[in-house]
Structure formats: C-alpha cells, structure tokens
Amino acid sequence: MKNKLKMLFGFLQMLFFFVASMSLSYWLISLLHVKAAPFIIFLLTLFLGLSIMFTTAMIIHFFSKKKQLHVYLEIIAALRKISNGDFSVKLATPDTTRSEFRSIIEQFNDMTSNLQQMETMRQEFISNVSHEIQTPLTSIKGFAQVLRAADLSEESRLHYLNIIEVESHRLSKLSDNLLKLTSLESEQHPFEKTTYRLDQQLQDCLLATEPAWSNKEIELDLQLEKMTIYADKDLMSQVFINIIHNATKFTPNNGKIVIHNFRNANEEIVIHITDNGSGISSSELPYVFERFYKADASRNHTLGGNGLGLSIAKKIIELHDGVIHVTSTPHVATTFEVRFHIKKGAQIAGD
C-alpha cells in the first residue's frame, strides 16, 4: 500500500511538472506574439515545454547528484574509520524524510552501534578472563615460592600444597567452562536429544551435588511429578547442577531448597528451583546470566565460582528452544525457572 501511494505521488508530481512546463511554454509563445499556423504554434509550444522540462530536470539532477556524492564520500570515510577499528563513527541523518539515503544511513548507524557494543563486550571479556586467570596464578606462584623455604613445617607445607591444588583446579574449571561456552555459542557443540525421565534426572543431579548441600545440612523439598522430556540429557544435567550449586552456595546452614516440576496451562514443562538464601537485588537481576557476572562479588570470591555457570545454563536452555529466568526477594527466596514448550521437543508422560 505504501509503495502504491509513493508511485501515485510520483506520477502526480511528473504530471504537475509537465503541465507547469507546458503552461510556461504557452505563456512565452504568447508573450513573443509569434504569428504562425496553429499547428506550428502547437509544435513550438510542445518543443519549448519539453526543453524547459529537460533543462529543469538537468539542473535538479546536477545539484542532487552533488549532494549524493557528498553522502557517498561520507560513507566511504566512515567505512575507512571502521576498518581501522573505530566503531564510534556515526553519520548525520538527512533532514528530509524523503531522502533515499536516510534508510541506508540509519542502518549504517545501527551497524556501528552493534559493532561498538560487541567491541565493548570483547574488551570486558578479555579483562574478565585475564582477572580470573591472574588471581589463581598469583596464588600458585606465591605459595610455590614459599615452599622453597627450608625451615617450613610439614603442616604448613601441606597447607600451601592444598592451596596450590585448589587454585589449579579453579584454573582447569575456568578453562573447561570457557571452552564449553565457546562451543555452545558457535552452535557446533554435539547435540544429542533423547527421551528420558525428567524427575529422575533432577534426583540424580541432587545426588551429584550432595557433598555441597549435606555439609550445610540444607533441607530438601522435592515436589517431582513423573515426567519424560526430549532433550540432550548431559547438557540438561549441567543446567540443573549449575543451578543447584548456585542455590546451595547462597543458602545458609540449615536452609531450604525446593525443587518442583509441573505442566502449566500453556502446555509447557516448568522446573522451579527455589532457595531461601541471601537473594539477589533487583538492580542485579538483569545481569545474572551475563558472563563472569557475580552478584555480591566480594562475597562470591570467597565462595568460589567464575561467573560462567549460569551463562552456560542459559545458552543450553536456548538451544532447546526453552526459557530460563530468575526472580528474587532479598533475604526471603530466589527462584530459577526453566520452561520448555511441549510442542518443541518435550513430552509429558504420567507413569
């Protein structure tokens, strides 16, 4: 509809231009008092009118082409800046909304904004990785130097060796998580869906994390329905283990974790994992699934973790066409919710 209106408007413009040129031609012929046969007068009027149209069109084209050339040069200059790594460049949008370059310039500015955002994320990623690697390396180097002391007691020596072992494990885990996240984001990660019992998987994930929650004497409330799901079992296990580890980490001694799966009114499989730990503030909730983000970073450092677990979980859920999000009331409860639409690779089966 919009294109048809533009075509109609263009036709009316040309018609107006033609009538105006012919009228001016007729007026000039009348002004010159040309005496000739009516047919000759008609031909002269037509020729003069077309000449006026052609000359006016050439003048308009000349000035518009000059303006177009200026825009071309601006775009080329901006592209050179981008090729040199400057993604902050922006082009001025033409004042007239009818400019044929307006859409191109707006798309160009959107592209540079996205490139700038990606560059900022890249720099932040490198900074975060460097920080996460440097911290354990500093500990390993420092304690390795201390171990050279001849007068060191056996107890101290074992203590320092234990720290080196812990920091080495932390580096290894960081490396594994980075590789997994990179593989998932490139969508080249092996993806093997099978049908299996979701409720049994949740129980298995709890058993895998038992040392963490049993040491803190955390109460577990399992509200599990018998249910099958069609998904990559290994990847989904990592999702639930990451969430349970996260819940255990921030739940106090003698706290409580509730795990509930059910089918909602929208034909979705839903899993809730709720803890009554310290919670997450509303200002931090939007960033929970970002790489290396750690809510309450000063305290999180003492609890371990590298801020990649929930990023990996989110990517795995997205690969399953699912949704994961978190709600939290500080010092009351935090709930991670995972949802899968049954028609997109999930099935319910009551045994």
CSV table of C-alpha atoms in Angstrom, one decimal, residues 171-189 308 312:
chain,number,residue,atom,x,y,z
A,171,LEU,CA,42.0,-22.7,36.6
A,172,SER,CA,41.1,-26.0,35.0
A,173,LYS,CA,37.4,-25.4,35.6
A,174,LEU,CA,37.6,-21.9,34.2
A,175,SER,CA,39.3,-23.3,31.0
A,176,ASP,CA,36.7,-26.1,30.7
A,177,ASN,CA,33.8,-23.6,31.1
A,178,LEU,CA,35.3,-21.2,28.6
A,179,LEU,CA,35.7,-24.0,26.0
A,180,LYS,CA,32.1,-25.2,26.6
A,181,LEU,CA,30.6,-21.7,26.4
A,182,THR,CA,32.5,-21.0,23.2
A,183,SER,CA,31.4,-24.4,21.7
A,184,LEU,CA,27.8,-23.7,22.7
A,185,GLU,CA,27.7,-20.2,21.2
A,186,SER,CA,29.2,-21.4,18.0
A,187,GLU,CA,26.4,-23.9,17.8
A,188,GLN,CA,29.0,-26.6,16.9
A,189,HIS,CA,28.6,-28.4,20.2
A,308,LEU,CA,30.2,-18.7,33.8
A,312,ILE,CA,26.3,-21.8,30.2
